[in-house]
Structures are given as structure tokens and as C-alpha cells.
PDB file of C-alpha atoms in Angstrom:
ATOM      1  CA  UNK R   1      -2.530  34.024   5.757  1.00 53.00           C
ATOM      2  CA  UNK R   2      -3.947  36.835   3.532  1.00 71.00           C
ATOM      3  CA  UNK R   3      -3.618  36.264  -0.789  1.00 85.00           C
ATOM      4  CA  UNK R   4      -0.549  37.177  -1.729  1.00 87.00           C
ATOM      5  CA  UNK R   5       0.869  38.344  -4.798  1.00 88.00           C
ATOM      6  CA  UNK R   6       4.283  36.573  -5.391  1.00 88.00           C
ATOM      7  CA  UNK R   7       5.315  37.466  -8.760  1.00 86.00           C
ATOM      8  CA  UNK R   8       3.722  39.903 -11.284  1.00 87.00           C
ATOM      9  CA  UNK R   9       5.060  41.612 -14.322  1.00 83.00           C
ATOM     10  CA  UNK R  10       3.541  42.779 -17.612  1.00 79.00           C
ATOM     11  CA  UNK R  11       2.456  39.446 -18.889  1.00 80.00           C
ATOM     12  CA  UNK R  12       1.902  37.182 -15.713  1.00 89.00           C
ATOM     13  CA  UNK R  13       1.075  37.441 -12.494  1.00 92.00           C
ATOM     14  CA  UNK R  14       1.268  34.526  -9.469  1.00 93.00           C
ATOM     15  CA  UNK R  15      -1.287  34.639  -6.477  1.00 94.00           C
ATOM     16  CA  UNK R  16      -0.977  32.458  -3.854  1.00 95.00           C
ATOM     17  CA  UNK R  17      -3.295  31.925  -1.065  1.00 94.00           C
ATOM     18  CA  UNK R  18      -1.899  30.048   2.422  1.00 92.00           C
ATOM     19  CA  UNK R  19      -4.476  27.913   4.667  1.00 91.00           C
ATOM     20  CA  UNK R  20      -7.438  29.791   2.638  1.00 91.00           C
ATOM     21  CA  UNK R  21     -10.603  30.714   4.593  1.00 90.00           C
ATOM     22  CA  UNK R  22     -14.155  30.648   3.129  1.00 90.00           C
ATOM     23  CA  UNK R  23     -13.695  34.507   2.454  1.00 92.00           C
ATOM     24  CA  UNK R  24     -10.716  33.565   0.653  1.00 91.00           C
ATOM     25  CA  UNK R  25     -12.465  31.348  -1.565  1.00 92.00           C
ATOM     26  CA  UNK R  26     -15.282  33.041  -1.982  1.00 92.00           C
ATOM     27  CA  UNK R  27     -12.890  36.101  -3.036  1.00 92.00           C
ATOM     28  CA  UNK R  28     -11.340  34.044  -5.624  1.00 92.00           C
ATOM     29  CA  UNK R  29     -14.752  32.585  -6.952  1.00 92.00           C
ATOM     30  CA  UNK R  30     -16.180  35.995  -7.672  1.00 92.00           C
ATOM     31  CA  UNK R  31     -12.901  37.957  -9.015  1.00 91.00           C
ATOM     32  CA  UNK R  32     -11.733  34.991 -11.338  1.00 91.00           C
ATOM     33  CA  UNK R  33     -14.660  32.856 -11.803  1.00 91.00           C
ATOM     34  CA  UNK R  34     -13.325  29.745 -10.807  1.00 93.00           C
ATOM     35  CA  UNK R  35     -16.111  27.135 -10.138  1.00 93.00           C
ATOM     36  CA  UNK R  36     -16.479  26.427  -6.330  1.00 92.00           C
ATOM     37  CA  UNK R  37     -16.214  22.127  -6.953  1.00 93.00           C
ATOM     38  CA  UNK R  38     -12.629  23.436  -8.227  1.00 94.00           C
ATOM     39  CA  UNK R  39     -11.828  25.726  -4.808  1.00 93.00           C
ATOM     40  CA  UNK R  40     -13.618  22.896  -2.670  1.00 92.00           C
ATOM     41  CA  UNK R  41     -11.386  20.086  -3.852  1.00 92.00           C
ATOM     42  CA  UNK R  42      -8.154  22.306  -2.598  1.00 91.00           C
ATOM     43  CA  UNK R  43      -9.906  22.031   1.090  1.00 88.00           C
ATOM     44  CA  UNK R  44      -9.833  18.256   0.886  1.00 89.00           C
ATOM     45  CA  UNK R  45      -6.646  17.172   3.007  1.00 87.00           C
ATOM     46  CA  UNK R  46      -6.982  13.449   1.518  1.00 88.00           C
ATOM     47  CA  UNK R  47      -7.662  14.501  -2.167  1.00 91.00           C
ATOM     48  CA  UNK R  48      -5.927  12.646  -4.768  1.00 93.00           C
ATOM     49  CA  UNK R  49      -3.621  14.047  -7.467  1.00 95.00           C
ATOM     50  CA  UNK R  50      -6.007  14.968 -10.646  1.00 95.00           C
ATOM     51  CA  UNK R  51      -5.762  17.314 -13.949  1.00 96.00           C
ATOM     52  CA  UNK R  52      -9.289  19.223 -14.696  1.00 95.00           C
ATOM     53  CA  UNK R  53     -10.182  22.077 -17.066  1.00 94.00           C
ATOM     54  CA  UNK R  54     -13.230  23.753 -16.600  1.00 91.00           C
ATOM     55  CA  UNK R  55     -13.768  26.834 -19.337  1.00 89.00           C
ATOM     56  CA  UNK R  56     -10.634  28.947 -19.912  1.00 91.00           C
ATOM     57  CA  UNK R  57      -9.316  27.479 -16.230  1.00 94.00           C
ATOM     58  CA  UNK R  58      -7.045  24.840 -16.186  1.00 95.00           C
ATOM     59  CA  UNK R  59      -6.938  22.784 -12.453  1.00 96.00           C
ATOM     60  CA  UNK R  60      -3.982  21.043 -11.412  1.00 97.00           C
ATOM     61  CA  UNK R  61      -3.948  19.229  -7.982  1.00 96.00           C
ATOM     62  CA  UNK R  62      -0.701  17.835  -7.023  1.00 96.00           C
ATOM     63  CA  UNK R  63       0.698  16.621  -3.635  1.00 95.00           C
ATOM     64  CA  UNK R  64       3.716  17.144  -2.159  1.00 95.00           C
ATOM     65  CA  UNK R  65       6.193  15.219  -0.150  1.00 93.00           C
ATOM     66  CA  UNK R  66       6.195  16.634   3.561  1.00 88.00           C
ATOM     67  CA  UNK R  67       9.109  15.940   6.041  1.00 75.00           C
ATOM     68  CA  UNK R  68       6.604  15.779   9.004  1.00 69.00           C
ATOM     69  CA  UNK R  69       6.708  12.610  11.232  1.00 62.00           C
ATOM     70  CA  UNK R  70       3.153  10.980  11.674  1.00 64.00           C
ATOM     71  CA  UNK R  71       2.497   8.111  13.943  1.00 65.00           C
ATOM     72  CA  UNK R  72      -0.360   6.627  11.986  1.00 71.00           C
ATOM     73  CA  UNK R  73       0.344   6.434   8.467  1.00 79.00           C
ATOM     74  CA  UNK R  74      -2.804   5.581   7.293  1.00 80.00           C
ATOM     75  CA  UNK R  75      -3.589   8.138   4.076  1.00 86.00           C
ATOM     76  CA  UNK R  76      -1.895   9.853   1.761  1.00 88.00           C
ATOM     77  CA  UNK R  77      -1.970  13.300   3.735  1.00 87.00           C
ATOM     78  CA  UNK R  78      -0.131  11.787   6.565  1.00 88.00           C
ATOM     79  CA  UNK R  79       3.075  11.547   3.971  1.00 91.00           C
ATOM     80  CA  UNK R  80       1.952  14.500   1.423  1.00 92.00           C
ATOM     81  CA  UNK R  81       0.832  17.913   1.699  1.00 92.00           C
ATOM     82  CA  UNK R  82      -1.656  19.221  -1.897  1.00 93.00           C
ATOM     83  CA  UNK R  83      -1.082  21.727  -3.639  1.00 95.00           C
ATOM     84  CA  UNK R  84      -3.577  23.040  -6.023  1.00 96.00           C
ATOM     85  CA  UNK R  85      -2.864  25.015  -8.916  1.00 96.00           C
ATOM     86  CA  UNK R  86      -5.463  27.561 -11.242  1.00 97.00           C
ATOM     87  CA  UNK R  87      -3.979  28.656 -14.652  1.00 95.00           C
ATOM     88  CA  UNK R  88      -5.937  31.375 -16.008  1.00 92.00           C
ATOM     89  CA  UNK R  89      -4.642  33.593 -19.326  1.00 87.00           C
ATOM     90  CA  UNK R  90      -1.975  35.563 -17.715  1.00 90.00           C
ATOM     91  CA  UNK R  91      -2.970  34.365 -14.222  1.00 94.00           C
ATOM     92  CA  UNK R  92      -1.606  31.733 -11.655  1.00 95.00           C
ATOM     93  CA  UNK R  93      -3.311  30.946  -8.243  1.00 95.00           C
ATOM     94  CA  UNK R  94      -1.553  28.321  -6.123  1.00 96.00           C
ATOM     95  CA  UNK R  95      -3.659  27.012  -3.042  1.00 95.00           C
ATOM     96  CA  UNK R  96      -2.042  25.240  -0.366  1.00 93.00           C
ATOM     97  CA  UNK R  97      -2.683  24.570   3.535  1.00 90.00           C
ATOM     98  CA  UNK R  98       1.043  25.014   4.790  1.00 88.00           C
ATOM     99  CA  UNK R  99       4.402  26.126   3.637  1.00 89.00           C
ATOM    100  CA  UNK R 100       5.679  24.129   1.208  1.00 91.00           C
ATOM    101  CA  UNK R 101       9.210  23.885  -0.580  1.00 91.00           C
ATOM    102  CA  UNK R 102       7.689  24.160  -3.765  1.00 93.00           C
ATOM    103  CA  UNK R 103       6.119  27.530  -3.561  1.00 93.00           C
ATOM    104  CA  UNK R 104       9.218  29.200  -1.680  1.00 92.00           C
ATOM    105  CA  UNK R 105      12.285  27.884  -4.223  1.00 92.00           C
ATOM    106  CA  UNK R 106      10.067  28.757  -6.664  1.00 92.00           C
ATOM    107  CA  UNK R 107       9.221  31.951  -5.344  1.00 90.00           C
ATOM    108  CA  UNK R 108      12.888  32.464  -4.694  1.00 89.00           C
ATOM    109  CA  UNK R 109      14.611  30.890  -8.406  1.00 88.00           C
ATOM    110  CA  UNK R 110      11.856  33.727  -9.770  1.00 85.00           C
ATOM    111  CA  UNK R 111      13.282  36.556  -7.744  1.00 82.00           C
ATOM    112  CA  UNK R 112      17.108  35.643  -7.798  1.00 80.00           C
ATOM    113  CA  UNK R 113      16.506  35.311 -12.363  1.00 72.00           C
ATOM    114  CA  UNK R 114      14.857  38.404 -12.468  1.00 68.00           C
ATOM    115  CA  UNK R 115      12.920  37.190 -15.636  1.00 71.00           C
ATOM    116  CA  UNK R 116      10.156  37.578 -17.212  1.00 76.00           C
ATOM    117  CA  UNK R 117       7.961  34.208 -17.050  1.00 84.00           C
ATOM    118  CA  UNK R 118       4.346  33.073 -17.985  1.00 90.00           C
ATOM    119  CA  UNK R 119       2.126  31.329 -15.844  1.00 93.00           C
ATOM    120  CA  UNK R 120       2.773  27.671 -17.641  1.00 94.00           C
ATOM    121  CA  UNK R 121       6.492  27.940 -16.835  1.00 92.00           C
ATOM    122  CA  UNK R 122       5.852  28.494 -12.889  1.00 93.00           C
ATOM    123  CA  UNK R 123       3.246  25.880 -12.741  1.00 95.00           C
ATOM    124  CA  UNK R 124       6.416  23.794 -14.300  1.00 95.00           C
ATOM    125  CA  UNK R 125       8.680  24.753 -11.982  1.00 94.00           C
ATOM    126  CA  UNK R 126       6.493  24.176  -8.924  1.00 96.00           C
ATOM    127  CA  UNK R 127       5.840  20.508 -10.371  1.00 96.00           C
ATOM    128  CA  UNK R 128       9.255  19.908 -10.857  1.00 95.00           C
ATOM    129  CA  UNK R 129      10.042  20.780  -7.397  1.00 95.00           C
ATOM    130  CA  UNK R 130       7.910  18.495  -6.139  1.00 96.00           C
ATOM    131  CA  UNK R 131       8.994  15.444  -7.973  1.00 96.00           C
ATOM    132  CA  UNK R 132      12.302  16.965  -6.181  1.00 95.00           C
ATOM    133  CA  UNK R 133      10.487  16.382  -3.298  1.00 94.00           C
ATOM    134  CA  UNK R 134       9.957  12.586  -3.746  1.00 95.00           C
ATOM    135  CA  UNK R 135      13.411  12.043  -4.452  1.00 94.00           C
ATOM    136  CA  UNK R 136      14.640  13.673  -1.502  1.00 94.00           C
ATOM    137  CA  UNK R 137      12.405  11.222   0.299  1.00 93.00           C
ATOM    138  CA  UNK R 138      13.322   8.181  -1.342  1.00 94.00           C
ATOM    139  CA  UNK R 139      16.704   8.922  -0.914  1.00 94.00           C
ATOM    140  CA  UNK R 140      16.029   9.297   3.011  1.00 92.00           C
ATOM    141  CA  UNK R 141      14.269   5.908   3.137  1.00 93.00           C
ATOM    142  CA  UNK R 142      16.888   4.277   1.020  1.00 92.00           C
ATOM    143  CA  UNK R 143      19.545   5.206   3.993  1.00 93.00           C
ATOM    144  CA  UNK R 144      17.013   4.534   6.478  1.00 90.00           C
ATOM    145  CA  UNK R 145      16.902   1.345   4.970  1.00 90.00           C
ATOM    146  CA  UNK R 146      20.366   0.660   4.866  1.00 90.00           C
ATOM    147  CA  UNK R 147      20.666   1.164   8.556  1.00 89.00           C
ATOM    148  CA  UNK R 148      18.274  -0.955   9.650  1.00 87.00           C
ATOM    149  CA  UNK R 149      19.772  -3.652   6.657  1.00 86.00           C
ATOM    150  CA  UNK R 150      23.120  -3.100   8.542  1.00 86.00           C
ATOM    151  CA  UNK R 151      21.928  -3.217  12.057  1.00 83.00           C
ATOM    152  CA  UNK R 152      20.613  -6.817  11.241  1.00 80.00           C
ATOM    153  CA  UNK R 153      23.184  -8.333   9.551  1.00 79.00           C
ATOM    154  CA  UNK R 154      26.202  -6.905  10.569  1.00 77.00           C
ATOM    155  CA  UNK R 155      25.429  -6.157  13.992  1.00 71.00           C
ATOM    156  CA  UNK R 156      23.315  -8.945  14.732  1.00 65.00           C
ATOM    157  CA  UNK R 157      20.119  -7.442  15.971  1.00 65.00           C
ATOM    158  CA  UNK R 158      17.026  -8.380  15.259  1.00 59.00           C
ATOM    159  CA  UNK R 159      14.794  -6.881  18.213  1.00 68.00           C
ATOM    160  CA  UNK R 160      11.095  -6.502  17.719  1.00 70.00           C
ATOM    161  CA  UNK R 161      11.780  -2.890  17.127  1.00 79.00           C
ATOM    162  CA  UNK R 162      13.592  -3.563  13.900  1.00 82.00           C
ATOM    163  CA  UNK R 163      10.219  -4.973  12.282  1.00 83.00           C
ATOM    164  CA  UNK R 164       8.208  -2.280  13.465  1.00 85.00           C
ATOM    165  CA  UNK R 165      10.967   0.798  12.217  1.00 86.00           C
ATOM    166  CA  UNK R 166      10.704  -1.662   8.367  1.00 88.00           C
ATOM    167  CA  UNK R 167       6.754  -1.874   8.486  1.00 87.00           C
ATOM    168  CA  UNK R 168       6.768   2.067   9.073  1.00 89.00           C
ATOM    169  CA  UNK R 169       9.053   2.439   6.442  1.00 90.00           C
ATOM    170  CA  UNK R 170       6.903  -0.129   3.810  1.00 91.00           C
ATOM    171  CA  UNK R 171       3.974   1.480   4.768  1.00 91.00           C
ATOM    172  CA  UNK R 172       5.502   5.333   3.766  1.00 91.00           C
ATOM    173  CA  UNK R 173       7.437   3.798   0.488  1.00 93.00           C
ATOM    174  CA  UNK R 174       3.891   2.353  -0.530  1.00 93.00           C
ATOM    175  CA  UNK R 175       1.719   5.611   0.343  1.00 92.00           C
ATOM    176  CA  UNK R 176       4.958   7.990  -1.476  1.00 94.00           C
ATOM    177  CA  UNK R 177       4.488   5.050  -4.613  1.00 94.00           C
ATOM    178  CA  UNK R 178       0.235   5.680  -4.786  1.00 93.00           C
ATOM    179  CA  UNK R 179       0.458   9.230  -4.571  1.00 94.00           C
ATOM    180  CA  UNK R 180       3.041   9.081  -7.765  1.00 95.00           C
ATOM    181  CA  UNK R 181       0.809   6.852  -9.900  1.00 94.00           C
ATOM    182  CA  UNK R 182      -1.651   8.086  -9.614  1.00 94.00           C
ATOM    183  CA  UNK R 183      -0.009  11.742 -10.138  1.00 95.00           C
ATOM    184  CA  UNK R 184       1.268  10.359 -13.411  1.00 95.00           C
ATOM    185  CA  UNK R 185      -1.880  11.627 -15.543  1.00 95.00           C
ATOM    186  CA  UNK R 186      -1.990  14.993 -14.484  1.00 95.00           C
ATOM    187  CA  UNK R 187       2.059  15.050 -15.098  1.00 96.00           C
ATOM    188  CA  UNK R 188       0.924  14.233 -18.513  1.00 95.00           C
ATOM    189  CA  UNK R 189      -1.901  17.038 -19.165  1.00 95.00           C
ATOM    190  CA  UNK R 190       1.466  19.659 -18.842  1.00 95.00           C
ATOM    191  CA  UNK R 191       1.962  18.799 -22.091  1.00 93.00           C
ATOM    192  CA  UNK R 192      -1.942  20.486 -22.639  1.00 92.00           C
ATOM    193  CA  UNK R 193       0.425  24.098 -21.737  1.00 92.00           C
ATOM    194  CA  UNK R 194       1.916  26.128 -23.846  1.00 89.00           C
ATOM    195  CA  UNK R 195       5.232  24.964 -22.930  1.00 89.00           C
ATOM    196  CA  UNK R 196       8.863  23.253 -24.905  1.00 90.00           C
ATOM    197  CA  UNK R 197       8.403  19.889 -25.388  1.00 91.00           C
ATOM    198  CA  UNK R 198      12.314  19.314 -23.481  1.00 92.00           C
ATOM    199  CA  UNK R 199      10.820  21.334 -20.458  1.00 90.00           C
ATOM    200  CA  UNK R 200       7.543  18.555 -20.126  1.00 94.00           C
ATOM    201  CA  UNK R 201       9.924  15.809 -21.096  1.00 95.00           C
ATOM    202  CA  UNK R 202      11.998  16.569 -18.147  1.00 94.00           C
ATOM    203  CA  UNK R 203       9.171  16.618 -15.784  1.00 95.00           C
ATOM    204  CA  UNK R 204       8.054  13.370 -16.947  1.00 95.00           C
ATOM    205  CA  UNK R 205      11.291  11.771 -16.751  1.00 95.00           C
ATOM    206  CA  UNK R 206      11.794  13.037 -13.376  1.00 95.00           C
ATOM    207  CA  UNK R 207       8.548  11.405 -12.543  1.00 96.00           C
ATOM    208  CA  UNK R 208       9.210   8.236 -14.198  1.00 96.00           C
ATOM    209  CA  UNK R 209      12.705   7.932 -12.037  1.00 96.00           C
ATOM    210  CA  UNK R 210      11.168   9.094  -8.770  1.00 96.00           C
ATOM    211  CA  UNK R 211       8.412   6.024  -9.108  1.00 96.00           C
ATOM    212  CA  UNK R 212      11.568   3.827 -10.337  1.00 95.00           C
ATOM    213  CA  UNK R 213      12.940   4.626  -7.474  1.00 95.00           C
ATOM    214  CA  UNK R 214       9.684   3.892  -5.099  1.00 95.00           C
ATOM    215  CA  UNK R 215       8.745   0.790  -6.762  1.00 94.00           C
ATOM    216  CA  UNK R 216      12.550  -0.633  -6.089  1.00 94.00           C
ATOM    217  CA  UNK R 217      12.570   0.394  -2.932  1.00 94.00           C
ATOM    218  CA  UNK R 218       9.316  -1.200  -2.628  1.00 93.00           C
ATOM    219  CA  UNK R 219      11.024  -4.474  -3.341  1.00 93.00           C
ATOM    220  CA  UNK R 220      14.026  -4.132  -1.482  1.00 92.00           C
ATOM    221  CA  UNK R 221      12.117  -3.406   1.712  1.00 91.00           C
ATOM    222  CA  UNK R 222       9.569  -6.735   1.083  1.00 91.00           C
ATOM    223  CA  UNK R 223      12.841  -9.010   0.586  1.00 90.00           C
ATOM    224  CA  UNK R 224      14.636  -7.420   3.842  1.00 88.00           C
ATOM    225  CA  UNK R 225      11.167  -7.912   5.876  1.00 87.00           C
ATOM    226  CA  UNK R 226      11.286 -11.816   4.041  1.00 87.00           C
ATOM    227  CA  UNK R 227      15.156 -12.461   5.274  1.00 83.00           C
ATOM    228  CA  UNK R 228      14.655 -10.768   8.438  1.00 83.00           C
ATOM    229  CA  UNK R 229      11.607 -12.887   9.622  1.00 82.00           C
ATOM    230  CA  UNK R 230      13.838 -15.913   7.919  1.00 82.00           C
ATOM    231  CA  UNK R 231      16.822 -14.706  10.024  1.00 77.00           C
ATOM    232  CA  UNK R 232      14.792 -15.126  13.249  1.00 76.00           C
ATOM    233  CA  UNK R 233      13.348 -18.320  12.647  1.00 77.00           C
ATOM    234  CA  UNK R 234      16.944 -19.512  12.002  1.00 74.00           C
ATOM    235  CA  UNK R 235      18.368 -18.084  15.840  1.00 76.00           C
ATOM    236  CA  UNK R 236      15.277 -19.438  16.935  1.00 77.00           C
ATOM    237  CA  UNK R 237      15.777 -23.118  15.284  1.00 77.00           C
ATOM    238  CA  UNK R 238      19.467 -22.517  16.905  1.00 78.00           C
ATOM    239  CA  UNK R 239      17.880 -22.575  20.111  1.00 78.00           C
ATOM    240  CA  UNK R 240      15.890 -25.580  19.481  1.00 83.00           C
ATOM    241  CA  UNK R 241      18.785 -27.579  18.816  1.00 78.00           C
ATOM    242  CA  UNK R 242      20.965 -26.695  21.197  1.00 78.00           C
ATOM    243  CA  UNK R 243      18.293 -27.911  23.665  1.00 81.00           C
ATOM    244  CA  UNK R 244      17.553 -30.644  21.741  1.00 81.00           C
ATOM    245  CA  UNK R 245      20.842 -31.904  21.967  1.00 78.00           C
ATOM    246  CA  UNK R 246      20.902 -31.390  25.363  1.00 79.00           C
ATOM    247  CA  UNK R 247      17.940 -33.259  25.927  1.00 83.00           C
ATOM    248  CA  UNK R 248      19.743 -36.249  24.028  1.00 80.00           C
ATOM    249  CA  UNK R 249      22.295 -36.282  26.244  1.00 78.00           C
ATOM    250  CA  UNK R 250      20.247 -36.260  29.328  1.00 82.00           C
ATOM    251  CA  UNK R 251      17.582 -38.247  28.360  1.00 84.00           C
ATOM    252  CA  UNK R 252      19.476 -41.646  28.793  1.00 83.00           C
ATOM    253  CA  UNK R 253      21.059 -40.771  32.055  1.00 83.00           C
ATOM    254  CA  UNK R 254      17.771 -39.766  33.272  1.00 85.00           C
ATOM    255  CA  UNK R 255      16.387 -43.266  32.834  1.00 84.00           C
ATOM    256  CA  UNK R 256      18.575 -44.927  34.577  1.00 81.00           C
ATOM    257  CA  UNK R 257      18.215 -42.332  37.022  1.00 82.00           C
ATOM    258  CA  UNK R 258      14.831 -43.045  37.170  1.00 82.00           C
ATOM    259  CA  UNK R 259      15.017 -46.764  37.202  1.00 77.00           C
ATOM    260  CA  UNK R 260      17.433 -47.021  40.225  1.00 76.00           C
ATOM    261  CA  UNK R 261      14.892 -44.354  41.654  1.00 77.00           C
ATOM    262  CA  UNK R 262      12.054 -46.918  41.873  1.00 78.00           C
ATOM    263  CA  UNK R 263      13.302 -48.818  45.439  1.00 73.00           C
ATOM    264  CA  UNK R 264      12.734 -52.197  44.589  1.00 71.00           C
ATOM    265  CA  UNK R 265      15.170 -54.985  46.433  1.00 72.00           C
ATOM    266  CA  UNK R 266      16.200 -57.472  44.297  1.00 74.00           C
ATOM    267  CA  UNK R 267      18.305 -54.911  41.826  1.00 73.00           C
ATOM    268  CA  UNK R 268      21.366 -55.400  39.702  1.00 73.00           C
ATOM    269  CA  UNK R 269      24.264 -53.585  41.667  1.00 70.00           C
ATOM    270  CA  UNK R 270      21.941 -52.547  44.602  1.00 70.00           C
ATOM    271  CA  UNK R 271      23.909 -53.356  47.385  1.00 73.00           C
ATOM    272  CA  UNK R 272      27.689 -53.669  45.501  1.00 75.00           C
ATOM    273  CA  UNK R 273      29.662 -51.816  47.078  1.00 76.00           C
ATOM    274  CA  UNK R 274      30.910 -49.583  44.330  1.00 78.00           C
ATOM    275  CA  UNK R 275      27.307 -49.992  42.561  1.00 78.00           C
ATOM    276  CA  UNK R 276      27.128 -46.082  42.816  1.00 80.00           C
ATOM    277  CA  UNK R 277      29.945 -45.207  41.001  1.00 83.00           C
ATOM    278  CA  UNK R 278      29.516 -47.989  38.035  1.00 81.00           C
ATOM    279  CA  UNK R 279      26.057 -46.232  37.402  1.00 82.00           C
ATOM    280  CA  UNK R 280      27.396 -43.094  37.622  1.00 83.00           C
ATOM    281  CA  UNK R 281      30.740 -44.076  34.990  1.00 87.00           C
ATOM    282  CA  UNK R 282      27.965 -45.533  32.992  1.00 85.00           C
ATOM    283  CA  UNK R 283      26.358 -42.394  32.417  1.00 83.00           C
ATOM    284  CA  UNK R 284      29.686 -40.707  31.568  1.00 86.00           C
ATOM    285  CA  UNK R 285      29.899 -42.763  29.118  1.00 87.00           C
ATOM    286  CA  UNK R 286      27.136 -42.610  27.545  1.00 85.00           C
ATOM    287  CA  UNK R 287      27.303 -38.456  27.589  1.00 83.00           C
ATOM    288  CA  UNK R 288      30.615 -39.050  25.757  1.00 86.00           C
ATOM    289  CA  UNK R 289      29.247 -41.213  23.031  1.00 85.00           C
ATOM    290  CA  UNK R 290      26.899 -39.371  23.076  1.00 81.00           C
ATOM    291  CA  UNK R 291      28.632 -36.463  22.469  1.00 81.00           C
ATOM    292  CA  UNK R 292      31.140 -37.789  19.953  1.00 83.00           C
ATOM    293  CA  UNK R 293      28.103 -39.101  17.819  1.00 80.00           C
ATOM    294  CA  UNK R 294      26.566 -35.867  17.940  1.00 77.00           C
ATOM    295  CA  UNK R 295      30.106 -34.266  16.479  1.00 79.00           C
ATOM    296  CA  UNK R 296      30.051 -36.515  13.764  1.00 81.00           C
ATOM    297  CA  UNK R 297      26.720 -36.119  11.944  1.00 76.00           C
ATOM    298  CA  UNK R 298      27.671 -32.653  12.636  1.00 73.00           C
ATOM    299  CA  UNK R 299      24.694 -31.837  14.393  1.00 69.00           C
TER     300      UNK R 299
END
């Protein structure tokens, strides 16, 4: 996508480049002097969240949350999309490598105001859209959550495929919760802009609840994975006792099975001529002691 120029009135003006190429770069390295380290880090998919001022530009990279589904979540770009961000004078230069929310709402809250605005407010405005963007995702794991918390204790599954839909969902709580800490320093060099102190407090309160929010759902996640596993080993104890007692029951019946089994002649009740059925009323009996025993200790 060509650089486009989003916003521009007489005190600030807001370029924004889309999937850059190497003549885009190059472009912007000549016309506003920005160091090439700076343009190369906006090319790294997996680079971390960072604040960096070099001369009279000042370098935000942030990261975004992205609703795309990824079957290996494995780094930070398979939850997050970066977004990197050049304040010069009256200039701002966002660099991204896909549509994001953060660029369009605040392309679209700047059109809709019709106001005049400096580069430090946009750059505030795209941040605080994307701590939007984490919430919206917690918020989507927290009822993802609850329907697989709800699924297992109220409708009494617990296939395999419940632990693997709760390890997908720890491992994208954990990679939203790194990219937020270690976002929180940059967060902090906002207060560097020439900006209201309420308008950088509310970005870093919004940032503060959003990893709240991660690190709790962190937890909550751990202890459902804990009483889940627990949960199973209890059905499968179940089944161990049931055959257990089972195997109580049978197990003395059995003998004597086996001892009138072993066709020797001189044996008690042999050749009575009800032997048969005294064995076999014997064995009732003992399955209904049995039983009754069994009922009693409550097993």
C-alpha cells in the first residue's frame, strides 16, 4: 500500500505507511531522516514493545492485539500485530504490516471531530486504542473461559478436548500478559510528550487494568486446569472402586469355585446329592454379606 497522508492541517500532519517496501523505507529515511535501525525494527514481525529517541525523533513500538486465529501460538506475533510510531515536530509516521483497529478509529474519531490536533495527541489516541484492544481480548477469553468452566462442571464433560481448548487459552492469556509488561515502559515515556498529565494518566491506568485483568485471568485459568485434572482423577478413582468392589465380591466365590474345580475324590459334599446347590447358597451368601458390609463402611 502506497504512504498515505491521513490527517494534515496547519500544525500537524499524520503519514502512515501499510506493509512498507524497501522503497518505502528508504523514502522515509531520506525525506525525514529517520535512522534506518529505527525503520528496520518496524520490519521485525517478533519485535518487542520499546520507547527510543534518536535526535529530534521520538520511536514508539507498540503491539497490538489481533483477532486472527493461529494454530501454533508460539511468539508474540502469533497473538499481536506492531505498530511503530515516528514523532517528528509537527510530523507523525505510523508503520504497520496490516490493518489495524487502531489506525482506522483513530483515523475515523479525527475525521468525525473535525479538530485541530498535534502529533502527541494521535500517538495517544492510537495507544489508547490498543490497550482497548487487550481488553476486548481479555474479555473474549474470560467468556471463553467460562464456557469451558461450565461445560465441566455443570455438564459433566471432561473430554481430552477440554484440556487442549484451556492450554490454548493459557498459552494466549500468557503471550497477551508478556506483550503488556513489557509494553509498560514505553507506556511510561508518553509522559516524555507534550501532553495533560489526565490524558497519560488515563493511558496508564488503562494499562495497569488491562494487565490486572491478564494476570487474573492468568490465575483463574491455572486453578481450572488444577481442578479439572483433579476432577478426572476423581471419575477415574470412581472407576477403580466400583471394580474393586466388584472384585470383593467375586473374589470369594471364585475360590471356592476354584477349589471344587480341582477333581479330587475324597471332597466335602462331592457326591451329596444337593452338594451343588449348598455351594452355590453359600456363595449367595457370602455376596450378600458381602454386600451389606460394603454398605456400611459406606464404601
Amino acid at each position: 500500500m502506497p504512504i498515505d497522508t491521513i490527517y494534515r492541517d496547519s500544525g500537524c500532519e499524520w503519514i502512515d505507511v501499510e506493509a512498507p517496501t524497501e522503497e518505502d523505507m528508504k523514502y522515509l529515511h531520506e525525506r525525514y531522516e529517520i535512522n534506518n535501525l529505527l525503520l528496520e525494527d518496524t520490519l521485525d514481525p517478533n519485535h518487542l514493545p520499546k520507547y527510543e529517541a534518536d535526535g529530534n525523533v521520538k520511536f514508539f513500538l507498540l503491539r497490538e492485539s489481533t483477532e486472527l486465529e493461529r494454530k501454533n501460538l508460539n511468539t508474540i506475533s502469533d497473538i499481536s500485530t506492531k505498530i511503530g510510531i515516528f514523532l517528528l515536530d509537527n510530523t507523525i509516521i505510523t508503520v504497520h504490516r496490516m490493518k489495524t483497529r487502531s489506525i482506522s478509529e483513530t483515523k475515523k474519531e479525527l475525521s468525525s471531530r473535525q479538530e485541530i490536533c498535534s502529533p502527541e495527541k494521535i500517538a495517544l489516541k492510537i495507544a489508547v486504542v490498543i490497550m482497548k484492544s487487550f481488553d476486548d481480548e481479555s474479555l473474549s477469553l474470560f467468556e471463553t473461559m467460562d464456557n469451558i468452566e461450565n461445560e465441566i462442571f455443570l455438564k459433566n464433560t471432561n473430554h481430552t478436548n477440554q484440556i487442549r481448548r484451556l492450554y490454548k487459552l493459557k498459552r494466549k492469556s500468557g503471550l497477551n500478559s508478556r506483550v503488556l509488561t513489557i509494553s509498560t515502559d514505553a507506556i511510561d515515556k508518553f509522559k516524555l510528550l507534550n501532553l495533560e498529565d489526565s490524558e497519560v494518566v488515563d493511558l496508564k491506568d488503562k494499562h495497569k487494568d488491562v494487565v490486572a485483568d491478564f494476570d487474573h485471568l492468568n490465575i483463574q485459568i491455572t486453578n481450572l486446569i488444577s481442578m479439572f485434572l483433579a476432577l478426572s482423577d476423581q471419575k477415574a478413582n470412581q472407576v477403580m472402586k466400583v471394580l474393586a468392589i466388584y472384585s470383593v465380591y467375586f473374589l470369594p466365590i471364585t475360590f471356592i469355585a476354584g477349589l471344587y474345580g480341582m477333581n479330587f475324590e475324597n471332597m466335602p459334599e462331592l457326591h451329596t446329592k444337593h452338594g451343588y446347590f449348598y455351594t452355590l447358597g453359600v456363595m449367595g451368601v457370602i455376596v450378600i454379606c458381602t454386600f451389606i458390609y460394603a454398605r456400611r463402611k459406606q464404601w
